[in-house]
PDB file of C-alpha atoms in Angstrom:
ATOM      1  CA  MET W1257       0.287  -0.299   0.224  1.00 58.00           C
ATOM      2  CA  ARG W1258       1.449   3.717  -1.088  1.00 64.00           C
ATOM      3  CA  GLU W1259       1.786   6.293   1.286  1.00 73.00           C
ATOM      4  CA  PRO W1260      -0.698   9.228   0.909  1.00 75.00           C
ATOM      5  CA  THR W1261      -0.848  12.096  -0.450  1.00 82.00           C
ATOM      6  CA  ASP W1262      -0.687  15.662   1.477  1.00 85.00           C
ATOM      7  CA  ASP W1263      -4.029  16.345  -0.062  1.00 89.00           C
ATOM      8  CA  GLU W1264      -5.386  12.705   0.939  1.00 85.00           C
ATOM      9  CA  TRP W1265      -3.563  12.437   4.255  1.00 85.00           C
ATOM     10  CA  ALA W1266      -5.810  16.462   4.963  1.00 91.00           C
ATOM     11  CA  HIS W1267      -8.913  14.789   3.451  1.00 90.00           C
ATOM     12  CA  ALA W1268      -9.041  11.670   5.950  1.00 90.00           C
ATOM     13  CA  VAL W1269      -8.235  13.700   9.225  1.00 93.00           C
ATOM     14  CA  ASP W1270     -10.945  16.056   7.844  1.00 95.00           C
ATOM     15  CA  ALA W1271     -13.247  13.282   6.965  1.00 94.00           C
ATOM     16  CA  VAL W1272     -12.432  11.011  10.552  1.00 95.00           C
ATOM     17  CA  ARG W1273     -13.086  14.358  12.461  1.00 97.00           C
ATOM     18  CA  THR W1274     -16.155  14.928  11.321  1.00 96.00           C
ATOM     19  CA  PHE W1275     -17.258  11.009  11.621  1.00 96.00           C
ATOM     20  CA  LEU W1276     -16.138  11.827  15.467  1.00 97.00           C
ATOM     21  CA  VAL W1277     -17.720  14.874  16.211  1.00 97.00           C
ATOM     22  CA  ALA W1278     -21.467  13.838  15.157  1.00 95.00           C
ATOM     23  CA  ALA W1279     -20.454  10.640  17.725  1.00 96.00           C
ATOM     24  CA  ALA W1280     -19.423  12.843  20.314  1.00 96.00           C
ATOM     25  CA  ARG W1281     -22.116  15.265  19.815  1.00 94.00           C
ATOM     26  CA  THR W1282     -24.929  12.465  20.229  1.00 92.00           C
ATOM     27  CA  GLY W1283     -22.369  11.263  23.491  1.00 92.00           C
ATOM     28  CA  THR W1284     -22.605   7.969  21.366  1.00 95.00           C
ATOM     29  CA  THR W1285     -19.152   5.553  21.114  1.00 97.00           C
ATOM     30  CA  VAL W1286     -17.533   4.109  17.842  1.00 97.00           C
ATOM     31  CA  THR W1287     -15.333   1.565  17.377  1.00 95.00           C
ATOM     32  CA  TYR W1288     -12.132   1.445  15.950  1.00 91.00           C
ATOM     33  CA  GLY W1289     -13.387  -1.166  12.915  1.00 90.00           C
ATOM     34  CA  GLU W1290     -16.400   1.558  12.476  1.00 93.00           C
ATOM     35  CA  VAL W1291     -13.452   4.237  11.806  1.00 92.00           C
ATOM     36  CA  ALA W1292     -11.447   2.450   9.347  1.00 87.00           C
ATOM     37  CA  THR W1293     -14.705   2.229   7.552  1.00 88.00           C
ATOM     38  CA  VAL W1294     -14.669   6.369   6.577  1.00 90.00           C
ATOM     39  CA  PRO W1295     -14.342   6.707   2.925  1.00 83.00           C
ATOM     40  CA  GLY W1296     -10.345   8.463   2.558  1.00 75.00           C
ATOM     41  CA  THR W1297      -8.879   5.896   5.871  1.00 75.00           C
ATOM     42  CA  ASP W1298      -7.130   2.728   3.856  1.00 72.00           C
ATOM     43  CA  LEU W1299      -4.213   3.659   4.975  1.00 66.00           C
ATOM     44  CA  GLU W1300      -1.392   1.930   6.193  1.00 63.00           C
ATOM     45  CA  PRO W1301      -1.991   0.091   9.700  1.00 62.00           C
ATOM     46  CA  SER W1302       1.076   1.496  11.309  1.00 63.00           C
ATOM     47  CA  GLY W1303       3.635   4.310  10.420  1.00 65.00           C
ATOM     48  CA  PRO W1304       3.282   7.557  10.220  1.00 70.00           C
ATOM     49  CA  ARG W1305       0.141   8.357   7.842  1.00 73.00           C
ATOM     50  CA  SER W1306      -1.695   5.268   9.443  1.00 81.00           C
ATOM     51  CA  LEU W1307      -5.192   5.715  11.357  1.00 85.00           C
ATOM     52  CA  ALA W1308      -3.630   5.809  14.639  1.00 88.00           C
ATOM     53  CA  ALA W1309      -1.657   8.715  13.162  1.00 90.00           C
ATOM     54  CA  ILE W1310      -4.906  10.315  12.400  1.00 92.00           C
ATOM     55  CA  LEU W1311      -6.745   9.716  15.417  1.00 94.00           C
ATOM     56  CA  ARG W1312      -3.203  10.918  17.335  1.00 95.00           C
ATOM     57  CA  ALA W1313      -3.336  14.214  15.446  1.00 95.00           C
ATOM     58  CA  ILE W1314      -7.237  14.756  15.634  1.00 97.00           C
ATOM     59  CA  SER W1315      -7.244  14.427  19.553  1.00 97.00           C
ATOM     60  CA  THR W1316      -3.608  16.741  19.415  1.00 97.00           C
ATOM     61  CA  SER W1317      -4.987  19.678  17.787  1.00 97.00           C
ATOM     62  CA  GLU W1318      -8.698  19.603  19.318  1.00 97.00           C
ATOM     63  CA  ASP W1319      -7.542  19.128  22.794  1.00 97.00           C
ATOM     64  CA  GLU W1320      -4.824  22.048  22.011  1.00 97.00           C
ATOM     65  CA  ALA W1321      -7.905  23.790  20.797  1.00 97.00           C
ATOM     66  CA  GLY W1322      -9.448  23.339  24.060  1.00 96.00           C
ATOM     67  CA  ARG W1323     -11.782  20.798  23.581  1.00 96.00           C
ATOM     68  CA  GLY W1324     -10.322  17.419  24.888  1.00 97.00           C
ATOM     69  CA  LEU W1325      -9.448  14.592  23.533  1.00 98.00           C
ATOM     70  CA  LEU W1326     -12.362  13.503  20.830  1.00 98.00           C
ATOM     71  CA  THR W1327     -10.904  10.701  20.046  1.00 97.00           C
ATOM     72  CA  VAL W1328     -12.096   9.355  23.402  1.00 98.00           C
ATOM     73  CA  VAL W1329     -14.753   7.922  21.445  1.00 98.00           C
ATOM     74  CA  VAL W1330     -13.185   5.521  19.230  1.00 97.00           C
ATOM     75  CA  VAL W1331     -13.947   2.184  21.745  1.00 97.00           C
ATOM     76  CA  ARG W1332     -12.500  -1.325  21.046  1.00 96.00           C
ATOM     77  CA  ARG W1333     -15.539  -3.333  20.694  1.00 95.00           C
ATOM     78  CA  ARG W1334     -14.733  -5.777  23.589  1.00 95.00           C
ATOM     79  CA  THR W1335     -13.702  -3.585  26.333  1.00 95.00           C
ATOM     80  CA  GLY W1336     -15.925  -0.487  25.323  1.00 96.00           C
ATOM     81  CA  LEU W1337     -12.709   1.780  26.328  1.00 97.00           C
ATOM     82  CA  PRO W1338     -10.722   3.165  24.161  1.00 97.00           C
ATOM     83  CA  GLY W1339      -7.413   1.401  23.254  1.00 95.00           C
ATOM     84  CA  GLU W1340      -3.473   1.800  24.823  1.00 95.00           C
ATOM     85  CA  GLY W1341      -2.792   4.434  22.585  1.00 94.00           C
ATOM     86  CA  PHE W1342      -5.090   6.729  23.831  1.00 97.00           C
ATOM     87  CA  PHE W1343      -4.490   6.303  27.433  1.00 97.00           C
ATOM     88  CA  ARG W1344      -0.657   7.285  26.206  1.00 97.00           C
ATOM     89  CA  LEU W1345      -1.920  10.536  25.033  1.00 97.00           C
ATOM     90  CA  ALA W1346      -3.998  11.219  27.578  1.00 98.00           C
ATOM     91  CA  ALA W1347      -0.873  10.794  29.876  1.00 98.00           C
ATOM     92  CA  GLU W1348       1.517  12.836  27.680  1.00 97.00           C
ATOM     93  CA  ARG W1349      -1.365  15.526  27.588  1.00 97.00           C
ATOM     94  CA  GLY W1350      -1.467  15.494  31.119  1.00 97.00           C
ATOM     95  CA  ARG W1351      -4.877  13.576  32.345  1.00 97.00           C
ATOM     96  CA  ASP W1352      -4.412  11.390  34.893  1.00 97.00           C
ATOM     97  CA  ILE W1353      -5.183   7.801  33.934  1.00 97.00           C
ATOM     98  CA  SER W1354      -4.599   5.712  37.070  1.00 97.00           C
ATOM     99  CA  ASP W1355      -8.432   5.511  36.782  1.00 97.00           C
ATOM    100  CA  PRO W1356      -9.260   4.233  33.197  1.00 96.00           C
ATOM    101  CA  THR W1357     -12.892   4.208  33.586  1.00 97.00           C
ATOM    102  CA  ARG W1358     -12.930   7.779  35.014  1.00 97.00           C
ATOM    103  CA  LEU W1359     -10.541   9.233  33.137  1.00 98.00           C
ATOM    104  CA  PHE W1360     -12.991   8.156  29.680  1.00 98.00           C
ATOM    105  CA  GLU W1361     -16.387   9.214  31.150  1.00 97.00           C
ATOM    106  CA  LEU W1362     -15.298  12.691  32.232  1.00 97.00           C
ATOM    107  CA  GLU W1363     -13.069  12.941  28.487  1.00 97.00           C
ATOM    108  CA  ARG W1364     -16.471  11.901  27.246  1.00 96.00           C
ATOM    109  CA  GLN W1365     -18.442  14.638  29.218  1.00 96.00           C
ATOM    110  CA  ARG W1366     -15.616  17.196  28.267  1.00 96.00           C
ATOM    111  CA  VAL W1367     -16.107  16.217  24.614  1.00 97.00           C
ATOM    112  CA  ARG W1368     -19.555  16.686  24.232  1.00 95.00           C
ATOM    113  CA  ARG W1369     -19.849  19.718  26.028  1.00 95.00           C
ATOM    114  CA  ALA W1370     -17.420  21.323  23.640  1.00 96.00           C
ATOM    115  CA  HIS W1371     -19.182  19.925  20.699  1.00 94.00           C
ATOM    116  CA  ALA W1372     -22.739  20.280  21.321  1.00 90.00           C
ATOM    117  CA  PRO W1373     -24.855  21.861  18.901  1.00 81.00           C
ATOM    118  CA  ARG W1374     -25.453  25.273  19.766  1.00 75.00           C
ATOM    119  CA  SER W1375     -28.699  26.676  20.473  1.00 64.00           C
ATOM    120  CA  PRO W1376     -30.934  29.028  18.348  1.00 61.00           C
ATOM    121  CA  GLN W1377     -30.653  31.651  20.676  1.00 57.00           C
ATOM    122  CA  ASP W1378     -26.786  31.295  20.615  1.00 49.00           C
ATOM    123  CA  GLN W1379     -26.248  31.296  17.067  1.00 48.00           C
ATOM    124  CA  ASN W1380     -28.691  34.290  16.641  1.00 48.00           C
ATOM    125  CA  SER W1381     -26.084  36.016  18.896  1.00 45.00           C
ATOM    126  CA  SER W1382     -23.042  35.287  17.177  1.00 46.00           C
ATOM    127  CA  ASN W1383     -24.417  36.268  13.739  1.00 48.00           C
ATOM    128  CA  ALA W1384     -26.050  39.584  15.325  1.00 46.00           C
ATOM    129  CA  GLY W1385     -22.120  41.185  15.026  1.00 44.00           C
TER     130      GLY W1385
END
């Protein structure tokens, strides 16, 4: 499998982010397998432009923007929790990972609030400027 071009990579990151935001808004989770079906994500299984790299890039940029680790909504089918890579990144980003289930719940709440649909009143006040 060839490495994606910069445009293909950007498209894949954007498509996955959009998919994850939809899950965050509704408070649901998606599996890694479901994320792998997002169009444009047929990438190398590992390496600098893999699906794991997409998830890391999304969580890092979302967290830097103050919206939390968006990839918390991506879980393993068997455990219902994110994979080890998520928890390693969470620790790198300053989260307490001593209780993974608690971190999972707190981070899901954070991203759901950050991506909640805005009320019509909020939208009107932001358009009135």
